[in-house]
Short mmCIF file of C-alpha atoms in Angstrom, two decimals:
data_model
loop_
_atom_site.label_atom_id
_atom_site.label_comp_id
_atom_site.label_asym_id
_atom_site.label_seq_id
_atom_site.Cartn_x
_atom_site.Cartn_y
_atom_site.Cartn_z
CA MET A 257 25.98 35.04 -53.27
CA SER A 258 28.96 37.35 -52.97
CA GLU A 259 31.13 37.62 -49.88
CA GLU A 260 31.45 41.14 -48.45
CA LEU A 261 35.02 42.41 -48.60
CA ILE A 262 36.80 44.85 -46.30
CA SER A 263 39.85 46.93 -47.24
CA LYS A 264 43.12 46.52 -45.37
CA LYS A 265 42.93 50.11 -44.04
CA ASP A 266 39.38 49.60 -42.72
CA LEU A 267 40.30 46.21 -41.25
CA LEU A 268 43.28 47.57 -39.28
CA GLU A 269 41.11 50.38 -37.92
CA LEU A 270 38.10 48.18 -37.09
CA ALA A 271 40.12 45.38 -35.48
CA GLY A 272 42.50 47.75 -33.67
CA ILE A 273 45.64 45.98 -34.94
CA SER A 274 48.79 47.18 -36.66
CA TYR A 275 50.06 46.43 -40.18
CA GLY A 276 52.96 44.55 -38.57
CA GLN A 277 50.67 42.29 -36.51
CA LEU A 278 48.56 41.42 -39.55
CA TYR A 279 51.55 40.36 -41.63
CA ARG A 280 53.22 38.55 -38.72
CA TRP A 281 50.06 36.46 -38.38
CA LYS A 282 50.12 35.87 -42.14
CA ARG A 283 53.75 34.66 -42.00
CA LYS A 284 52.78 32.27 -39.18
CA ASP A 285 49.89 30.93 -41.34
CA LEU A 286 47.31 32.15 -38.83
CA ILE A 287 45.59 33.94 -41.72
CA PRO A 288 45.40 32.05 -45.04
CA GLU A 289 47.18 33.53 -48.05
CA GLU A 290 44.00 33.25 -50.14
CA TRP A 291 42.20 35.71 -47.82
CA PHE A 292 44.53 38.48 -49.09
CA VAL A 293 42.55 39.54 -52.17
CA ARG A 294 44.31 42.08 -54.40
CA LYS A 295 42.04 44.31 -56.47
CA SER A 296 42.57 47.29 -58.75
CA THR A 297 41.12 50.56 -57.48
CA PHE A 298 41.38 54.15 -58.71
CA THR A 299 44.44 54.59 -56.45
CA GLY A 300 46.15 51.43 -57.77
CA GLN A 301 46.32 47.92 -56.28
CA GLU A 302 44.72 47.48 -52.85
CA THR A 303 44.34 44.48 -50.56
CA PHE A 304 40.91 43.34 -49.39
CA PHE A 305 39.73 40.50 -47.14
CA PRO A 306 36.54 38.46 -46.75
CA LYS A 307 35.09 40.65 -43.97
CA GLU A 308 33.23 38.10 -41.85
CA LYS A 309 35.99 35.46 -41.98
CA ILE A 310 38.90 37.80 -41.24
CA LEU A 311 37.16 39.56 -38.32
CA GLU A 312 36.17 36.23 -36.80
CA ARG A 313 39.75 34.92 -37.20
CA ILE A 314 41.32 38.03 -35.64
CA GLU A 315 38.92 37.82 -32.70
CA LYS A 316 39.94 34.16 -32.16
CA ILE A 317 43.65 35.00 -32.37
CA GLN A 318 43.32 37.86 -29.90
CA THR A 319 41.28 35.75 -27.47
CA MET A 320 43.54 32.70 -27.61
CA LYS A 321 46.99 34.28 -27.83
CA GLU A 322 46.88 34.99 -24.10
CA ASN A 323 47.06 31.24 -23.45
CA LEU A 324 48.80 29.92 -26.59
CA SER A 325 51.98 30.90 -28.43
CA LEU A 326 51.76 31.93 -32.11
CA ASP A 327 53.27 28.54 -33.07
CA GLU A 328 50.59 26.71 -31.05
CA LEU A 329 47.92 28.86 -32.69
CA ALA A 330 49.41 28.09 -36.12
CA ASP A 331 49.13 24.36 -35.35
CA MET A 332 45.51 24.85 -34.41
CA PHE A 333 44.56 26.85 -37.51
CA SER A 334 46.59 24.70 -39.90
CA PRO A 335 44.61 22.05 -41.79
CA ASN A 336 47.59 19.67 -41.55
CA VAL A 337 46.94 17.40 -38.57
CA ALA A 338 48.51 14.10 -39.48
CA ASN A 339 49.00 12.32 -36.16
CA LEU A 340 45.76 12.86 -34.27
CA ASN A 341 43.92 9.66 -33.36
CA TYR A 342 40.98 9.34 -30.94
CA THR A 343 38.51 6.61 -30.03
CA LYS A 344 34.75 6.87 -30.52
CA ASP A 345 34.27 7.27 -26.75
CA GLU A 346 36.85 10.07 -26.54
CA LEU A 347 35.06 12.02 -29.30
CA ILE A 348 31.74 11.69 -27.47
CA LYS A 349 33.35 12.74 -24.18
CA ARG A 350 34.88 15.86 -25.78
CA ASN A 351 31.49 16.85 -27.29
CA ILE A 352 32.76 16.53 -30.84
CA VAL A 353 29.96 14.13 -31.75
CA SER A 354 26.85 12.58 -30.19
CA THR A 355 26.37 8.83 -29.80
CA ALA A 356 23.48 8.80 -32.32
CA VAL A 357 25.46 10.54 -35.08
CA VAL A 358 28.69 8.57 -34.58
CA ASP A 359 26.68 5.32 -34.70
CA PHE A 360 25.02 6.48 -37.94
CA TYR A 361 28.46 7.35 -39.34
CA LEU A 362 29.94 3.95 -38.42
CA GLU A 363 26.90 2.17 -39.85
CA GLN A 364 27.53 3.87 -43.23
CA GLU A 365 31.29 3.55 -43.19
CA LYS A 366 31.77 0.25 -41.34
CA GLY A 367 35.20 1.48 -40.23
CA SER A 368 37.14 1.10 -36.99
CA LEU A 369 36.33 2.81 -33.68
CA GLN A 370 39.62 4.77 -33.97
CA PHE A 371 39.29 8.17 -35.63
CA ASN A 372 42.08 10.04 -37.41
CA PHE A 373 41.51 13.73 -38.16
CA THR A 374 39.93 13.07 -41.58
CA ARG A 375 37.27 10.82 -40.04
CA MET A 376 36.81 13.26 -37.13
CA LEU A 377 36.02 16.02 -39.62
CA GLU A 378 33.55 13.83 -41.51
CA VAL A 379 31.61 12.84 -38.40
CA PHE A 380 31.75 16.41 -37.00
CA VAL A 381 30.25 17.83 -40.23
CA LEU A 382 27.47 15.24 -40.05
CA GLU A 383 26.88 16.15 -36.40
CA LYS A 384 26.48 19.87 -37.19
CA LEU A 385 24.17 19.34 -40.15
CA LEU A 386 22.00 16.55 -38.71
CA GLN A 387 21.61 18.08 -35.25
CA SER A 388 20.61 21.45 -36.77
CA GLY A 389 17.84 19.70 -38.71
CA GLU A 390 19.11 21.24 -41.96
CA ILE A 391 19.55 17.83 -43.62
CA ASN A 392 17.97 14.40 -43.29
CA LEU A 393 19.72 11.02 -43.00
CA GLU A 394 19.68 10.34 -46.75
CA GLU A 395 21.30 13.72 -47.37
CA GLY A 396 23.77 12.87 -44.60
CA LYS A 397 24.88 9.84 -46.64
CA MET A 398 25.37 12.09 -49.69
CA VAL A 399 27.44 14.60 -47.67
CA LEU A 400 29.59 11.79 -46.29
CA GLN A 401 30.27 10.46 -49.79
CA VAL A 402 31.37 13.90 -51.02
CA LEU A 403 33.70 14.33 -48.02
CA LYS A 404 35.24 10.88 -48.57
CA ASP A 405 35.64 11.31 -52.33
CA HIS A 406 37.57 14.57 -51.88
CA ALA A 407 39.38 13.99 -48.56
CA SER A 408 42.84 14.75 -50.00
CA ILE A 409 41.73 18.16 -51.34
CA ILE A 410 39.92 19.14 -48.14
CA LYS A 411 43.10 18.81 -46.05
CA GLN A 412 44.99 21.26 -48.25
CA LYS A 413 42.44 23.84 -49.38
CA ASN A 414 39.96 26.36 -48.05
CA CYS A 415 36.75 24.44 -48.81
CA GLU A 416 33.08 25.18 -48.32
CA LEU A 417 30.33 22.59 -48.33
CA VAL A 418 27.04 23.71 -49.88
CA ILE A 419 23.82 21.68 -49.80
CA THR A 420 21.00 22.70 -52.15
CA ARG A 421 17.47 21.49 -52.92
CA LYS A 422 15.32 21.98 -55.99
CA LEU A 423 11.96 20.30 -56.59
CA GLY A 424 12.66 17.96 -53.68
CA MET A 425 16.04 16.85 -55.09
CA SER A 426 19.16 17.51 -53.03
CA SER A 427 22.70 18.21 -54.20
CA CYS A 428 25.96 18.57 -52.28
CA LEU A 429 28.82 20.67 -53.66
CA LEU A 430 32.36 21.18 -52.45
CA LEU A 431 33.57 24.68 -53.35
CA ILE A 432 37.28 25.54 -53.21
CA ASN A 433 38.56 29.09 -52.57
CA THR A 434 35.25 30.48 -53.84
CA GLU A 435 34.21 34.10 -53.42
CA THR A 436 30.93 33.91 -55.32
CA TYR A 437 28.54 31.25 -56.54
CA HIS A 438 25.17 31.30 -58.30
CA PHE A 439 22.54 28.62 -58.89
CA GLU A 440 19.63 28.33 -61.29
CA ARG A 441 16.34 29.93 -60.28
CA GLY A 442 14.27 27.91 -57.82
CA THR A 443 17.31 26.35 -56.13
CA LYS A 444 17.24 26.68 -52.34
CA ILE A 445 20.52 26.77 -50.42
CA VAL A 446 19.83 24.52 -47.43
CA ALA A 447 23.19 24.81 -45.65
CA THR A 448 26.70 26.17 -46.11
CA LEU A 449 29.61 25.08 -43.97
CA SER A 450 33.24 26.18 -43.97
CA LEU A 451 35.34 23.04 -43.52
CA MET A 452 38.31 25.06 -42.28
CA THR A 453 36.14 26.52 -39.53
CA CYS A 454 34.98 23.00 -38.66
CA MET A 455 38.62 21.89 -38.38
CA GLU A 456 39.36 24.78 -36.03
CA GLU A 457 36.32 23.96 -33.89
CA ILE A 458 37.44 20.33 -33.58
CA LYS A 459 40.98 21.35 -32.61
CA ALA A 460 39.64 23.80 -30.02
CA LYS A 461 37.71 20.91 -28.42
CA LEU A 462 40.84 18.73 -28.47
CA LEU A 463 43.16 21.32 -26.89
#
């Protein structure tokens, strides 16, 4: 599975933005450094971007910058959210998680009813996957274990969660800054989820 790339020239034209805007957003960390992919072409080095991700991000920036400053947007898109803390009831009220999924999460984790951002992300990922019907409860436990085992990496990197099945057996992988991945024949990709996108969705609900 290879991500479609778009050249910088085509991106500026398609999104209707200037070179200056693009690099100002990069300096403000609104667009991750790793999305600037440099490749050799017959004209020399050119910059490309993951097409779907960059167009979605630019659309969000353009929609939200009317109400938020670039610094506020940077806080929202940044994975570093150290001081956020919400109760179980607040998360339900803000539609981050349903009662059934948060109860399942707490049953597995046996933690407190206060949620820092790491725990919010874990329960939000479970919410998305369980409510969509893409995974079952046993697979939910496996996903939760992967998220907990690698919590420190997830906060710093552009990570993607991939759930696969083969011959009735499920696997959960955490991919970091990955453009392409391949599995053995007969493996079905059940779900893929960008954890950075999940973080942004949570922050949008908290704003």
